[in-house]
Short mmCIF file of C-alpha atoms in Angstrom, two decimals:
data_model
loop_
_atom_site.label_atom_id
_atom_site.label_comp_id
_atom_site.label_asym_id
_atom_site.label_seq_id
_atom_site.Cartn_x
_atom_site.Cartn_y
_atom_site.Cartn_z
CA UNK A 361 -17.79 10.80 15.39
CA UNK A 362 -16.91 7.19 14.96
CA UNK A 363 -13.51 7.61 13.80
CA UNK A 364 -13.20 10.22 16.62
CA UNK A 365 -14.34 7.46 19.31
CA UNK A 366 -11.89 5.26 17.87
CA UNK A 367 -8.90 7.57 17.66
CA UNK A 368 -9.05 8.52 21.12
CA UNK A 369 -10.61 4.66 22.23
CA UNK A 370 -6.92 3.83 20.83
CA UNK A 371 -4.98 6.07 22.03
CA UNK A 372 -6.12 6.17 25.88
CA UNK A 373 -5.99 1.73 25.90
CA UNK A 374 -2.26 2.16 24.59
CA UNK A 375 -1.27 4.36 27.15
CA UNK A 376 -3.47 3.25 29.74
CA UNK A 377 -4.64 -0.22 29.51
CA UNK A 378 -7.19 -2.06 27.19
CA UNK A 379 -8.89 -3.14 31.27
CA UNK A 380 -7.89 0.40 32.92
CA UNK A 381 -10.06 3.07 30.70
CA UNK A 382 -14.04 2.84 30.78
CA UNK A 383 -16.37 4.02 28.41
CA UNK A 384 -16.64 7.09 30.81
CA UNK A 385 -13.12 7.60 30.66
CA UNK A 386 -13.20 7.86 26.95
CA UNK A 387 -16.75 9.76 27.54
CA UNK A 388 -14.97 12.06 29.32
CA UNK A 389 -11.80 12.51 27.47
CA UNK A 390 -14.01 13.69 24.37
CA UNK A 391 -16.40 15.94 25.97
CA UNK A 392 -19.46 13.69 24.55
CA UNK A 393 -21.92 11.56 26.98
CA UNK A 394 -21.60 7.93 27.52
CA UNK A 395 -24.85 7.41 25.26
CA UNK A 396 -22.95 8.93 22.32
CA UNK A 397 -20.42 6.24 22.23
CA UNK A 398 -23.17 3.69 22.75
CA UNK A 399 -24.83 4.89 19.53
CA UNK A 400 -21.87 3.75 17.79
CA UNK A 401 -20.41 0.52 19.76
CA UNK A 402 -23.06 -1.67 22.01
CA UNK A 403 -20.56 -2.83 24.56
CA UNK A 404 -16.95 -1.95 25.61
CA UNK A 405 -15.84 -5.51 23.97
CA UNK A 406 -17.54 -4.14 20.81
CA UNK A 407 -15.21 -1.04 20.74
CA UNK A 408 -11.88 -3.01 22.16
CA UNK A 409 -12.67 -5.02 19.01
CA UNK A 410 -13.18 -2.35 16.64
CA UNK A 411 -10.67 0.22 18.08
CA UNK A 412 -7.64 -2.87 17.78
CA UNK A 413 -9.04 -3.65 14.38
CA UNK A 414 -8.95 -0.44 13.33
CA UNK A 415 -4.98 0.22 14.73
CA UNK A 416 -3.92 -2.89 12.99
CA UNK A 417 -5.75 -1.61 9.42
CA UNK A 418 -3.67 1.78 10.22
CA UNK A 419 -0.07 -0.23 11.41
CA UNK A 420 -0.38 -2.08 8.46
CA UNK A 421 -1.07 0.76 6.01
CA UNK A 422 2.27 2.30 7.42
CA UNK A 423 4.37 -1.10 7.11
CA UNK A 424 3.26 -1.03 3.85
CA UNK A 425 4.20 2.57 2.50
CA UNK A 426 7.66 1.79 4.29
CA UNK A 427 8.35 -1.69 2.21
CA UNK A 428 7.76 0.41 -0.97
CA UNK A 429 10.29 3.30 -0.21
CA UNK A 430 13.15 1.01 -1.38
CA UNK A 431 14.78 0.69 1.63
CA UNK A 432 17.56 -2.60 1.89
CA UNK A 433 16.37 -5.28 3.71
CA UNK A 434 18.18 -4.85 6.86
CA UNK A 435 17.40 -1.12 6.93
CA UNK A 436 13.79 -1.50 6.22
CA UNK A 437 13.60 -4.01 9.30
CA UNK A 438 14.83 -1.11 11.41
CA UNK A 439 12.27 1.38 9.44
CA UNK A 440 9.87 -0.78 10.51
CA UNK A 441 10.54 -1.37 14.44
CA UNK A 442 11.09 2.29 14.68
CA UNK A 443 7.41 3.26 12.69
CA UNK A 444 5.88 0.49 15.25
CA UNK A 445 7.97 1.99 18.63
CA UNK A 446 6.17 5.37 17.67
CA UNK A 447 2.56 4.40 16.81
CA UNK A 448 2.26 1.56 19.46
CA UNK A 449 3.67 3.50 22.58
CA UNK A 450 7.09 2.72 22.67
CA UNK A 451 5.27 -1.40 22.23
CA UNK A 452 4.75 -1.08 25.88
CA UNK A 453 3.93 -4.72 26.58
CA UNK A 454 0.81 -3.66 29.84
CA UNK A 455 -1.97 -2.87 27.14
CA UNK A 456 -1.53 -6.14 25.26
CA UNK A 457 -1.02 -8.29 28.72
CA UNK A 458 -4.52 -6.33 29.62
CA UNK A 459 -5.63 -7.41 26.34
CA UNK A 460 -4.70 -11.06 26.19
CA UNK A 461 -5.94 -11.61 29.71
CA UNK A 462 -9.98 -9.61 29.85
CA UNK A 463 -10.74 -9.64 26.21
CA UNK A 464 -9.12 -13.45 24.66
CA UNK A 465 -11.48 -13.63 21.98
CA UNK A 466 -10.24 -10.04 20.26
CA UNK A 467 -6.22 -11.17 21.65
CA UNK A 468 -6.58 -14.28 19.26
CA UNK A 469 -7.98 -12.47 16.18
CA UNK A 470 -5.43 -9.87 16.35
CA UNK A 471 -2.69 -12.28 16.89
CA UNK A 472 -3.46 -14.57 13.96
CA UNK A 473 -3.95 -11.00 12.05
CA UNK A 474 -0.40 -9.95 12.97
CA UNK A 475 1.46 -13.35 11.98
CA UNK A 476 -0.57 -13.29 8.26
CA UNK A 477 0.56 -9.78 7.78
CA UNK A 478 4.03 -9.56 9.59
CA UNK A 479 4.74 -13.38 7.75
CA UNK A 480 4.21 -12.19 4.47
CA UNK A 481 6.16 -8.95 5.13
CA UNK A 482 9.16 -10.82 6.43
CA UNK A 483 9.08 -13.67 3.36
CA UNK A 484 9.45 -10.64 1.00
CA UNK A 485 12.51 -9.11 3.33
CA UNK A 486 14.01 -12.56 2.92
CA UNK A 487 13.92 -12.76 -0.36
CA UNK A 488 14.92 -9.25 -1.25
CA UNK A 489 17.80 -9.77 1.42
CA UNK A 490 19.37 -12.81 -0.39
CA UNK A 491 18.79 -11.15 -3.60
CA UNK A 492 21.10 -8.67 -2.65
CA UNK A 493 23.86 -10.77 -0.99
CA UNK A 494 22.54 -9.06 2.27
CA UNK A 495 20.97 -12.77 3.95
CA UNK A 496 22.32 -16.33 3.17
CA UNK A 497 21.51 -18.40 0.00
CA UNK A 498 20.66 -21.43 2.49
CA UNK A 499 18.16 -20.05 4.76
CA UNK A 500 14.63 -21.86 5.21
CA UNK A 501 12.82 -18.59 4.51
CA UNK A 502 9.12 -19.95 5.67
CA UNK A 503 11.27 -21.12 9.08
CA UNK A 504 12.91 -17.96 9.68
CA UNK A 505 9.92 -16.03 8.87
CA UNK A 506 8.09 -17.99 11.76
CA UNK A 507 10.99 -17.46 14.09
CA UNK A 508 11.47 -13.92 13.70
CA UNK A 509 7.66 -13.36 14.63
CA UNK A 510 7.90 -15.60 17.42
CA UNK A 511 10.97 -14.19 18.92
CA UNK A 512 9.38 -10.57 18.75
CA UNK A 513 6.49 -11.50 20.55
CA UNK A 514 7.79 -13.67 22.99
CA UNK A 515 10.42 -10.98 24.31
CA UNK A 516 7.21 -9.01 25.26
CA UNK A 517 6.26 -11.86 27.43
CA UNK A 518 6.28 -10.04 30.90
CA UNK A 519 7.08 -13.40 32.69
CA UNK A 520 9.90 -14.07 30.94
CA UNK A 521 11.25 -10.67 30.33
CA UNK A 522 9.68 -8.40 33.43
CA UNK A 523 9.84 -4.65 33.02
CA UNK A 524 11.74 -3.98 35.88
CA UNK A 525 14.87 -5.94 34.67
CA UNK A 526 14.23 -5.29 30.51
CA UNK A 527 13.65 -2.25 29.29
CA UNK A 528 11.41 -3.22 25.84
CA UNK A 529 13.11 -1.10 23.80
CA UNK A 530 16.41 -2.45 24.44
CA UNK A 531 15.50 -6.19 24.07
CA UNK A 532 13.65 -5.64 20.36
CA UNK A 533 16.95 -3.81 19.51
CA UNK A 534 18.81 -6.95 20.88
CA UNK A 535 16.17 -9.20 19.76
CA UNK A 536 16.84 -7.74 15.96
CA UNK A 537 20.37 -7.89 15.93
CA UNK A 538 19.79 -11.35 16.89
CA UNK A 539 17.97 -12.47 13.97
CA UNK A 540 19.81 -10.68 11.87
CA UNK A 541 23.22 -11.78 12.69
CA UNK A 542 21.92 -15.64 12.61
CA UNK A 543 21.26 -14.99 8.66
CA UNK A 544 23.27 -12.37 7.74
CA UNK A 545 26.18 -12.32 4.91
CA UNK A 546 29.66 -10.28 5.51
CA UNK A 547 27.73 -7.93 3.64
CA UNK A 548 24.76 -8.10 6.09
CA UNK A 549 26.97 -7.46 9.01
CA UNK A 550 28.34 -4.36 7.83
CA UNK A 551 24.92 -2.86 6.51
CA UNK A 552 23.79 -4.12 10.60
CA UNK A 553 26.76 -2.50 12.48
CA UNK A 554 25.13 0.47 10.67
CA UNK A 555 22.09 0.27 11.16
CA UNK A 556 22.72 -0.18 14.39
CA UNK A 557 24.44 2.83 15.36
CA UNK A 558 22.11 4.71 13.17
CA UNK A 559 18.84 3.13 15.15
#
């Protein structure tokens, strides 16, 4: 029943809110009584924590299975951003603006969860990329790294890009092409341009 509270816990503050759905909401949604979710999580900031905890454990277990199907480096970027655009609600930037803002405490633990995991990830893309003439010889790999994760979660910063003027999709895909183009060899281009229409 836990994993069941979870799965659903996840999928209604992704498409709802992290602030929006209640316990009764989620109650509801299941069929089950309030008390049965409180036999498994004390509080609602118990489950937020849990239920985020437990999407990162599954995001990551994906990001992983996709760095091992051999994909190049700029492909696997867009393997990637496509796996996360499906299993995050098209990345929808309201749930995590809900989250940052009414539960901090579980915002900063996931944050510092998703740089350690999305740092590594890209350090290995670098280096794979220059091994195969795709990225420069000359980049600062640790730099870029940083960049690249600050870049995609600033451009989900609702007061500098609002959702009525950028569409989120739109600005990752322009957001990619972005960092890839500012380390990318002739080679990378070409494997990019098609990537890009492919994407």
């Amino acid at each position: 029943m836990k994993e069941t509270i979870l799965q659903k816990a996840n999928e209604m503050y992704l498409n709802l809110g992290y602030k929006s759905v209640t316990m009764d909401d989620i109650a509801a949604e299941l069929g089950i009584s309030k008390k049965t979710i409180y036999q498994h999580f004390a509080n609602k900031n118990e489950l937020v924590e849990a239920s985020t905890l437990d999407l990162f454990y599954k995001i990551s277990a994906g990001i992983d299975s996709i760095t091992e199907m051999g994909y190049d480096a700029i492909e696997e970027i867009f393997m990637i951003r496509n796996f996360l655009k499906k299993n995050l609600n098209n990345e929808s930037t309201s749930p995590f603006y809900q989250l940052q803002k009414f539960f901090p405490k579980t915002f900063i633990c996931l944050r510092a969860r998703q740089f350690e995991k999305m740092h590594g990830c890209m350090i290995c893309n670098l280096h794979k990329g220059i091994a195969d003439g795709l990225y420069r010889q000359d980049i600062d790999i640790d730099f870029v790294s940083r960049i690249y994760f600050t870049g995609l979660t600033g451009i989900k910063d609702s007061d500098i890009f609002p959702s009525d003027a950028y569409e989120i999709n739109t600005v990752t895909k322009q957001y990619l092409e972005y960092h890839i183009r500012a380390i990318a060899t002739k080679k990378g281009l070409n494997i990019l341009t098609k990537s890009l229409s492919k994407y």
